[in-house]
Coordinates of C-alpha atoms and ligand atoms in Angstrom, one line a residue:
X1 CA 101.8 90.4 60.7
X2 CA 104.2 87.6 59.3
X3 CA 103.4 85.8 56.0
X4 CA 102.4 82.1 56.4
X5 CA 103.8 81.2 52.8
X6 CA 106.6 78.5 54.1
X7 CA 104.1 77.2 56.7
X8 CA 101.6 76.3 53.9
X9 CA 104.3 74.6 51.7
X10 CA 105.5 72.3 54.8
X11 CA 102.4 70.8 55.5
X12 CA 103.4 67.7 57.8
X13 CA 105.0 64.3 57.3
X14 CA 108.4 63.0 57.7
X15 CA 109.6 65.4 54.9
X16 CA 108.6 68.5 56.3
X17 CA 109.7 67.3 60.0
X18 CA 113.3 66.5 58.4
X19 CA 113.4 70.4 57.0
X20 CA 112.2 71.4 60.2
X21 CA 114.9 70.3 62.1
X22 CA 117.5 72.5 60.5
X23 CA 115.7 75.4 59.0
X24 CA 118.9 77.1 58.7
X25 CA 119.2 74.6 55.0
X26 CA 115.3 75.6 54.4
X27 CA 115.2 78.8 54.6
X28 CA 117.3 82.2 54.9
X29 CA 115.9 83.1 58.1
X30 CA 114.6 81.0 60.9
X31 CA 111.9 82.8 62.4
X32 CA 112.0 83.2 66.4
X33 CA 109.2 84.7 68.4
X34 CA 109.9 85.6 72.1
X35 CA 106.8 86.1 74.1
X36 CA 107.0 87.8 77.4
X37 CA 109.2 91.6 77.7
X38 CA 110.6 91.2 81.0
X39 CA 113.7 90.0 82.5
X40 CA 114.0 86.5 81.0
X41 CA 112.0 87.5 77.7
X42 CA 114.2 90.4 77.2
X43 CA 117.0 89.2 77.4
X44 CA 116.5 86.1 75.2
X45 CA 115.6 88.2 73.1
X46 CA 119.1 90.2 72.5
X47 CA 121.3 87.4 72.9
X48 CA 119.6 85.5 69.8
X49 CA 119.8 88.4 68.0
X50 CA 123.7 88.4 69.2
X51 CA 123.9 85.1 68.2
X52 CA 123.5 85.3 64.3
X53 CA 122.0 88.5 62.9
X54 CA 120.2 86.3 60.0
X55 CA 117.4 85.5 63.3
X56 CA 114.7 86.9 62.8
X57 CA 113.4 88.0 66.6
X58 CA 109.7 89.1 67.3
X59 CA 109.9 90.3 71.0
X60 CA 105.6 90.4 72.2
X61 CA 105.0 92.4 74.9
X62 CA 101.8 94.7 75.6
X63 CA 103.5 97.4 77.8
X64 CA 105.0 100.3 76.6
X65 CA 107.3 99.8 79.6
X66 CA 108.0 97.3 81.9
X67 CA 107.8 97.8 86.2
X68 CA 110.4 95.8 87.9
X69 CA 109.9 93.9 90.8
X70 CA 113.7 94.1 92.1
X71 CA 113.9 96.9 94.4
X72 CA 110.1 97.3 94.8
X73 CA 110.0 96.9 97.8
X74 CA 112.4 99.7 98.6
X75 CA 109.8 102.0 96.8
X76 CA 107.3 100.8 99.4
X77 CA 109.0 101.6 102.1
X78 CA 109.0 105.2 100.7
X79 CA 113.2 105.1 100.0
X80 CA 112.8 104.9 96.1
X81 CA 110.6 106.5 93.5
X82 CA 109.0 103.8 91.3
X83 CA 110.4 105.9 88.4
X84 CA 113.6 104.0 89.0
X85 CA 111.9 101.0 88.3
X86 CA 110.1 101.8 84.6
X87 CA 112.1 100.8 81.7
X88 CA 111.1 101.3 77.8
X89 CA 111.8 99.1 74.7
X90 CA 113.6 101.8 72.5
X91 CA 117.1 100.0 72.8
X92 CA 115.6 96.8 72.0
X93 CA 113.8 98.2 69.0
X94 CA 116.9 99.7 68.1
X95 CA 119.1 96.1 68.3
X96 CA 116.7 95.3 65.0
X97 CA 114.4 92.8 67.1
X98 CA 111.0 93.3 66.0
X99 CA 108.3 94.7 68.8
X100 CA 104.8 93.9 68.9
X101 CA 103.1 95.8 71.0
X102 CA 100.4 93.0 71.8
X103 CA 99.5 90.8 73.8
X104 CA 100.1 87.1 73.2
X105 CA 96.1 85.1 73.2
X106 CA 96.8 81.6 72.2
X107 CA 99.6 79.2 70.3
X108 CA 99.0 76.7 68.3
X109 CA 102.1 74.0 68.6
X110 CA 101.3 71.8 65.5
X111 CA 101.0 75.0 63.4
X112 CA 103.7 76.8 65.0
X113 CA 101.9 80.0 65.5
X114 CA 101.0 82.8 67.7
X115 CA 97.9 84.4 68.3
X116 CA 98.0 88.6 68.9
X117 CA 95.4 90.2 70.7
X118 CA 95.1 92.8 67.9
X119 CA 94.2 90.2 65.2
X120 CA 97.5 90.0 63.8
X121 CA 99.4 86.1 63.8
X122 CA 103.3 85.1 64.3
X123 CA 104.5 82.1 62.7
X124 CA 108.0 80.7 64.6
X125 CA 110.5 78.2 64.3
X126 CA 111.0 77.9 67.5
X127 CA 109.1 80.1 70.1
X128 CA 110.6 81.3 73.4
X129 CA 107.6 81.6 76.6
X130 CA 108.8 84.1 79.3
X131 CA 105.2 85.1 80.9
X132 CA 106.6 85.9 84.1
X133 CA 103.6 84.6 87.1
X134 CA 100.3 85.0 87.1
X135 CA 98.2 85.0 90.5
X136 CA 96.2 82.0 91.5
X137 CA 92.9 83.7 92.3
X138 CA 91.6 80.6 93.2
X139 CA 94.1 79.7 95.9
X140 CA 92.8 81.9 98.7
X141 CA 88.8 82.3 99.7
X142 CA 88.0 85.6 99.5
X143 CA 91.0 86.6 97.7
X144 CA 89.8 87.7 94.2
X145 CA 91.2 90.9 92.0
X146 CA 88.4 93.3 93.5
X147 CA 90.3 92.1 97.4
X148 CA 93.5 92.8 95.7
X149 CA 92.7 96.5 95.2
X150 CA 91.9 96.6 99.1
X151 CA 94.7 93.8 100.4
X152 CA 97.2 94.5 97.4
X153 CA 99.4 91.9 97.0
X154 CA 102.0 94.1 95.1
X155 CA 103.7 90.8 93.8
X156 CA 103.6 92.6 89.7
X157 CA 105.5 95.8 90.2
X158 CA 103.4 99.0 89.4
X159 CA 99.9 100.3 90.4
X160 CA 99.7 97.4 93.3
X161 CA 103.3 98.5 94.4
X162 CA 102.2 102.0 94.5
X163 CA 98.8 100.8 96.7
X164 CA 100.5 99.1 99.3
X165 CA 103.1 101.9 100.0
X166 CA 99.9 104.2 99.8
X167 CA 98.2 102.3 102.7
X168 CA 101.3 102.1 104.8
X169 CA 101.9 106.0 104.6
X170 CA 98.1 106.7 105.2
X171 CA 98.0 104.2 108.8
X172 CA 98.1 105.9 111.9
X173 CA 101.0 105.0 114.1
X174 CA 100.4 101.8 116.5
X175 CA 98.5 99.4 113.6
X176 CA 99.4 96.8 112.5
X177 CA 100.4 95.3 109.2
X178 CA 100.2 91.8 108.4
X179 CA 101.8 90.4 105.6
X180 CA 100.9 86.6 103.9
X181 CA 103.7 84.6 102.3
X182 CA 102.8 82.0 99.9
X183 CA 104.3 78.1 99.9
X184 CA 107.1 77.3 97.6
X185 CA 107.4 77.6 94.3
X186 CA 106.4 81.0 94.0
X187 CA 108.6 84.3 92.6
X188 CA 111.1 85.3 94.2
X189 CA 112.0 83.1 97.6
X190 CA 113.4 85.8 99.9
X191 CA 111.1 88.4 98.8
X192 CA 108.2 88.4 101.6
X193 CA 110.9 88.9 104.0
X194 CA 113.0 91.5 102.6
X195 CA 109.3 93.2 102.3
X196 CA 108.9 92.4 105.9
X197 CA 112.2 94.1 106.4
X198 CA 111.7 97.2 105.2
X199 CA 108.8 97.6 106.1
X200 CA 109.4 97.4 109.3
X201 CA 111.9 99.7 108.7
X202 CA 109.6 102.3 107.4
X203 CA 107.7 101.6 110.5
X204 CA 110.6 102.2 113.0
X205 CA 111.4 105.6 111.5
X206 CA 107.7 106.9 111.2
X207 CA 105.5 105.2 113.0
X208 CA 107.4 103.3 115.9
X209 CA 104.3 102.1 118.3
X210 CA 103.3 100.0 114.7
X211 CA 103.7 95.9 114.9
X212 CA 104.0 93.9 111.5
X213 CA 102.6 90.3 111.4
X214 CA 104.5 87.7 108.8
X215 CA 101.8 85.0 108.5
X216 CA 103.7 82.0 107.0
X217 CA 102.7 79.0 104.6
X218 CA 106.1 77.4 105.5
X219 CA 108.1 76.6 108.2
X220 CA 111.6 77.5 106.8
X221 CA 112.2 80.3 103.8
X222 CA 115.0 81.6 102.5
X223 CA 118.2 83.3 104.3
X224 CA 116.1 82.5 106.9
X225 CA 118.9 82.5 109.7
X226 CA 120.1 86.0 108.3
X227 CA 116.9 87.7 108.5
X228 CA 116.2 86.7 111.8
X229 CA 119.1 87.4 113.0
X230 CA 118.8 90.8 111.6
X231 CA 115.2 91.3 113.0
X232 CA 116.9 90.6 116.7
X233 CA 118.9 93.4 115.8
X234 CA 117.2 96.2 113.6
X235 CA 113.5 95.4 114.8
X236 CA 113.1 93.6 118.2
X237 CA 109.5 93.1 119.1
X238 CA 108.4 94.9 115.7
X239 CA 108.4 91.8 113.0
X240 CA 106.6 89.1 114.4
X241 CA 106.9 85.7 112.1
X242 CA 103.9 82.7 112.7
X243 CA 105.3 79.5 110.8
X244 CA 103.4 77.0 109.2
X245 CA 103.7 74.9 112.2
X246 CA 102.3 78.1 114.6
X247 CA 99.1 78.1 112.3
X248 CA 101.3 80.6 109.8
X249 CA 99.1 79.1 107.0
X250 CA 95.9 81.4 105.4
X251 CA 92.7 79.6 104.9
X252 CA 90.8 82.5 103.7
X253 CA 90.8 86.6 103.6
X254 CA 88.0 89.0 103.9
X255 CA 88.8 92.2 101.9
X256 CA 86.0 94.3 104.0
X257 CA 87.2 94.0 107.4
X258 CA 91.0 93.6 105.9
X259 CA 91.2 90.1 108.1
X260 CA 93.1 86.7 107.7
X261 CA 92.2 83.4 109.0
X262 CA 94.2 80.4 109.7
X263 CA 93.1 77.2 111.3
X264 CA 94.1 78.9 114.7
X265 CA 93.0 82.5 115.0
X266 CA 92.1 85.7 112.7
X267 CA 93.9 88.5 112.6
X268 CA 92.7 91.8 111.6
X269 CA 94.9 94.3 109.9
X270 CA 95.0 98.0 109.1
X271 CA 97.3 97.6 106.4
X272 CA 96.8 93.9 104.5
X273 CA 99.6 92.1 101.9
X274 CA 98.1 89.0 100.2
X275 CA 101.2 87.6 98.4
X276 CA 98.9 84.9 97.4
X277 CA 100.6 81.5 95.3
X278 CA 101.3 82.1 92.2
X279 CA 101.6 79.6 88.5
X280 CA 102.9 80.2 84.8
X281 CA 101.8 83.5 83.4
X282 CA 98.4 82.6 81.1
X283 CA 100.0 82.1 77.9
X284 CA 101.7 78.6 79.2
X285 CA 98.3 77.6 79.6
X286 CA 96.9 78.0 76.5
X287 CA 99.9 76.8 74.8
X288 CA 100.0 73.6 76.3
X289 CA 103.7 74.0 78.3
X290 CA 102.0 73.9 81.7
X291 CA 101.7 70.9 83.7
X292 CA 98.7 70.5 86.7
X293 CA 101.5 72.2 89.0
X294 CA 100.5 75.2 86.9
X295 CA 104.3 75.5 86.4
X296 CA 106.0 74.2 83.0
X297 CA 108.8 71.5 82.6
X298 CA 111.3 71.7 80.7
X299 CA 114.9 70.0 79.4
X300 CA 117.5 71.4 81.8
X301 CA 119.8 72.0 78.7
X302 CA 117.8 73.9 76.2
X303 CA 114.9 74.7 78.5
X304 CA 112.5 73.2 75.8
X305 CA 109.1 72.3 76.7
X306 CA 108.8 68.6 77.7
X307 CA 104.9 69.0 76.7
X308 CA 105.5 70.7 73.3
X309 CA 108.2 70.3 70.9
X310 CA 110.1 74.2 69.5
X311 CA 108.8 75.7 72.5
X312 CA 111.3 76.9 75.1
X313 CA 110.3 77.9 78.6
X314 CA 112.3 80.4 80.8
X315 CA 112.3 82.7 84.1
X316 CA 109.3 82.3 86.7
X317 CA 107.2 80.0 84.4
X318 CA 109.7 77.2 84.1
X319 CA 110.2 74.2 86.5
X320 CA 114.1 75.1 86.7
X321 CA 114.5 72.8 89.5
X322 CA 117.2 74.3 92.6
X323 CA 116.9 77.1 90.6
X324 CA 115.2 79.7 92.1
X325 CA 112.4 82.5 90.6
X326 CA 114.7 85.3 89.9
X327 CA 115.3 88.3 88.0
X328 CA 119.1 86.9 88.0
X329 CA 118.1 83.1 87.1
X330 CA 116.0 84.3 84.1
X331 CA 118.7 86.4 82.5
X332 CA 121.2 83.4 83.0
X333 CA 118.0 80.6 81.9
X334 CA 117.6 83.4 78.4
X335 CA 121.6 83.5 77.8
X336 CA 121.2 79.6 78.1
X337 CA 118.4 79.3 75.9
X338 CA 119.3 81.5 73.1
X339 CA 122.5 79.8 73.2
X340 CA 120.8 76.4 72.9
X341 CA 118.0 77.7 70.2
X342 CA 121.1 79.0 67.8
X343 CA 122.5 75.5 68.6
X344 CA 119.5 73.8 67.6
X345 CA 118.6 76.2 64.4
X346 CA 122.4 74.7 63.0
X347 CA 120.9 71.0 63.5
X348 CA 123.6 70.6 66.4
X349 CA 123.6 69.4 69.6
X350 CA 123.3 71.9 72.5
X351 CA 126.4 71.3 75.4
X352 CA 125.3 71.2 78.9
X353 CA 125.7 74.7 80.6
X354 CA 126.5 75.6 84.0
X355 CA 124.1 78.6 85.4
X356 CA 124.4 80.7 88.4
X357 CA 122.2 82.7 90.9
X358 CA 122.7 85.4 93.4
X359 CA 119.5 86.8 95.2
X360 CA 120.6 89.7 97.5
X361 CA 117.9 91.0 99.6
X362 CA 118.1 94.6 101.7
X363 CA 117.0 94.0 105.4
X364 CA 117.7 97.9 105.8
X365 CA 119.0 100.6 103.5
X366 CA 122.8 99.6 104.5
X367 CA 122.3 96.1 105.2
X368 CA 122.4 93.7 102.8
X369 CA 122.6 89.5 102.2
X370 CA 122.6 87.4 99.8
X371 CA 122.4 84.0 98.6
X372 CA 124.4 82.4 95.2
X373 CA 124.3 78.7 93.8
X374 CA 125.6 77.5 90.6
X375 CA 123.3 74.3 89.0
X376 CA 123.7 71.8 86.4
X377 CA 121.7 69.5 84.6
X378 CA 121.4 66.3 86.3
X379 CA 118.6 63.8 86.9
X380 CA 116.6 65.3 84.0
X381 CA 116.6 68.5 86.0
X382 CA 118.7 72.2 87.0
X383 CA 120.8 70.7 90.3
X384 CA 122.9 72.0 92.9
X385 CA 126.6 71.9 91.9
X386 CA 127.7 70.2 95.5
X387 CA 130.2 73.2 97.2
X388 CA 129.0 75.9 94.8
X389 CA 127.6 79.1 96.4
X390 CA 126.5 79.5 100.0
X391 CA 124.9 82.6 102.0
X392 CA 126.0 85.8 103.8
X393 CA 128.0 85.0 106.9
X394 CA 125.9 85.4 109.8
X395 CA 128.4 86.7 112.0
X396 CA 129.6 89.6 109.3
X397 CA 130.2 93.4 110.4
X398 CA 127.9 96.9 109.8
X399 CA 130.8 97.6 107.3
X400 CA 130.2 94.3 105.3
X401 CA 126.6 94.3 104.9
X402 CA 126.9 97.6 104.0
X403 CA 128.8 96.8 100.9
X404 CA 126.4 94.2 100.2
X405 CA 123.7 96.5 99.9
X406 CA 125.7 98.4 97.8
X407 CA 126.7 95.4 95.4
X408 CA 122.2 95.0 95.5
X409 CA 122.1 98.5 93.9
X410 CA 124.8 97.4 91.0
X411 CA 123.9 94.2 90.2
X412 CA 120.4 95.5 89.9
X413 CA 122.0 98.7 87.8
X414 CA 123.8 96.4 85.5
X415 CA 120.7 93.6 85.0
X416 CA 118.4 96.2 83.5
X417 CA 121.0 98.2 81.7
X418 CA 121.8 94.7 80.4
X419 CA 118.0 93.9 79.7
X420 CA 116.9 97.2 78.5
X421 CA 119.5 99.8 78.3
Ligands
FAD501 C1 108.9 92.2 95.6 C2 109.9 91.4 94.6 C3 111.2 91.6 94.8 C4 112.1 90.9 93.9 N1 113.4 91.1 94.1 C5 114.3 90.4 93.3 C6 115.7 90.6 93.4 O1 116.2 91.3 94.3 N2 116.5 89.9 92.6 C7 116.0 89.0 91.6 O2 116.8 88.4 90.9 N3 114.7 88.8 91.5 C8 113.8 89.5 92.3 N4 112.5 89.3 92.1 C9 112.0 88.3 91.1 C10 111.9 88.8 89.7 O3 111.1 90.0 89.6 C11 111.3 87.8 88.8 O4 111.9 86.5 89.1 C12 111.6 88.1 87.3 O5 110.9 89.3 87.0 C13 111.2 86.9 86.4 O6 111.4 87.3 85.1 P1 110.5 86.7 83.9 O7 111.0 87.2 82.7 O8 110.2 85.3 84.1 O9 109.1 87.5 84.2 P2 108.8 89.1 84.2 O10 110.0 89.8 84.4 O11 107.6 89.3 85.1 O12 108.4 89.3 82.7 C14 107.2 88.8 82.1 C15 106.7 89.6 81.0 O13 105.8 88.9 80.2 C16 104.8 89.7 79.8 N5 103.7 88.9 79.4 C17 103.0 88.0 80.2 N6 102.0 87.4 79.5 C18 102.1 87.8 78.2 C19 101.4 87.6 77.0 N7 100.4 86.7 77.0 N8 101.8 88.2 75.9 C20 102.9 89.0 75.9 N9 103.6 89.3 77.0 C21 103.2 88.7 78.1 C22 104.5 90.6 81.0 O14 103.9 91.8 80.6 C23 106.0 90.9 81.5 O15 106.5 92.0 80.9 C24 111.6 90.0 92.9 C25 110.2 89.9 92.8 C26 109.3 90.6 93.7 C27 107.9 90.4 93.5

């Protein structure tokens, strides 16, 4: 696809290393290869290209369009068409970054070069990994891609979203669901339990003799107290939670009889929602970023690789220390990096940013929380920035949580118009 021309002529050595470090002098356009179309990939993508228009940006993605996971689980609890969730690559294309419809097989970090599915090869100056998650098949007994099509685990938006919301509307009322949350790090902390949430929702509404079962790997998660505290309200006796501690954690599934064992007891659902543990989409594998966490370090200040030099890491497949696995923290993590990859490209010195998050959750339609922190590098790693952020307040009126359900919608409106529109 690319020509290797300038790659054969800078063969190695302490020459070729010098020109490499500012290709800017070397040649008229550094090369930049962004693997990964989603939130963090995306949007890397349009903020190098902001940052000087001589970039020339490969965005590699396979999908025509992409299924976000924000606000999925609203379209399983039957409240929002998945349509709302599918966005294309037409404005991209149109902001002059280059699309390859492909998928990315393999990099090679001493050759600085890409691998497409299709045959073709990328050659980079500096190559940007946002792969999103992959699921750990290997994680659960029983839990394998043909158990996923019976216990979905709906944790990559699109046909697995539209399974589990398929199951739910086809169980008779009085069953019982039973979802499985994952220990941490996994995507997106307060997830399972805004899934719990509306579910249970869905439940109260349609099918109101129904129980729902949150089998836990941890004993604490996220916004924990404002959940539960919501649950006494909205769904008393409906959501029932078993923590680590209670014998929470799954030791195996069996996809036929739709059952999950703990240490303790088995219990057997009608409707079953693996949200198994997750690691660094595939491609961090191969290229040597990951570490035996499965999950990829990198410098807190230009989010390169600490395992492989010109490769950046962002979104769910970097270790971004407090930060959480967000669609918010990889748009601010891609702002970051861009910013630091320009930096770099000049031969400069990237400045040490300042990044925030704020994860809202809904527990109903009109009731919404959230959760913001703002981190720094320190330690070698993304910290806490002591007195920044905070939660929800527990004690907060209908009206309140109302309008932060409503601030869910917009931030979610403005992310993808931001990403994709
Ligand atoms: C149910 C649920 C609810 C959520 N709600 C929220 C929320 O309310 N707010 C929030 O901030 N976050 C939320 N999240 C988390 C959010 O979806 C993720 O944190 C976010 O998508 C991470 O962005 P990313 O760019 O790292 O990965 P993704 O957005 O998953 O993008 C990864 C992209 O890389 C592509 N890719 C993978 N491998 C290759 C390859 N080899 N070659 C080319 N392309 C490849 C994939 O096709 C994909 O398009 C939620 C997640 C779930 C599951």
């Amino acid at each position: 696809m690319k020509g290797a021309t300038r790659r054969s002529f800078l063969t190695g050595g302490a020459a070729a290393a010098a020109l490499l470090a500012k290709p800017s002098l070397a040649q008229a356009r550094p090369r930049i290869v962004v693997i990964g179309g989603g939130f963090g990939g995306a949007t890397c993508a349009r903020a190098l290209r902001r940052a000087d228009p001589q970039f020339d940006v490969t965005l590699v993605e396979p999908n025509p369009t992409f299924t976000a996971c924000p606000f999925s689980n609203v379209v399983i609890a039957g409240l929002r068409d998945i349509a709302a969730q599918r966005f294309g690559y037409d404005k991209i294309r149109a902001d002059s970054i280059t699309l390859a419809q492909d998928q990315a097989t393999a990099v090679d970090p001493h050759a600085r070069r890409v691998s497409l599915r299709g045959g073709a090869a990328l050659d980079y100056d500096r190559l940007v990994l946002a792969p999103g998650i992959t699921i750990r098949w290997d994680a659960i007994p029983g839990y394998d891609e043909a158990a996923a099509e019976v216990m979905p685990h709906a944790w990559i938006a699109g046909e697995q979203t539209l399974l589990l919301k398929r199951q739910l509307e086809a169980m008779p009322d009085g069953g019982t669901v039973v979802i499985s949350a994952p220990p941490n790090p996994f995507r997106c902390p307060p997830g399972p339990y805004e899934r719990a949430s509306l579910i249970a929702y869905y439940l109260k509404n349609t099918k109101p003799r129904s129980k729902l079962i949150l089998l836990d790997a941890k004993d604490s998660f996220s916004k924990q107290r404002l959940f539960q505290s919501a649950w006494q309200q909205l769904y008393p006796e409906l959501i029932e939670w078993v923590s680590l501690s209670n014998g929470g954690k799954v030791v195996s599934v069996e996809a036929k009889s739709r059952t999950f064992a703990t240490d303790f007891a088995t219990y057997k659902a009608d409707v079953a929602n693996v949200i198994p543990p997750q690691r660094a989409g595939a491609i961090a594998q191969l290229a040597g970023v990951a570490d035996n966490t499965g999950w990829c370090p990198i410098d807190p200040v230009t989010f390169e690789s600490r395992l492989q030099p010109n490769i950046h890491v962002i979104g769910d497949a970097a270790i971004a220390g407090a930060m959480p696995k967000s669609a918010f923290a990889a748009n601010a993590e891609a702002k970051v990096c861009a910013a630091a990859v320009a930096t770099l490209l000049q031969g400069e010195t990237p400045r040490a940013p300042k990044l925030i998050n704020t994860c809202y959750s809904l527990v109903a339609p009109d009731y919404g929380i959230s959760i913001a922190g703002v981190y720094h590098p320190a330690g070698g790693q993304l910290a806490d920035v002591e007195g920044a952020g905070g939660v929800s307040p527990i004690d907060a009126p209908a009206d309140f949580r109302a309008l932060e359900a409503a601030y869910a919608e917009a931030w979610f409106r403005t992310i993808t118009a931001e990403t994709f529109g």
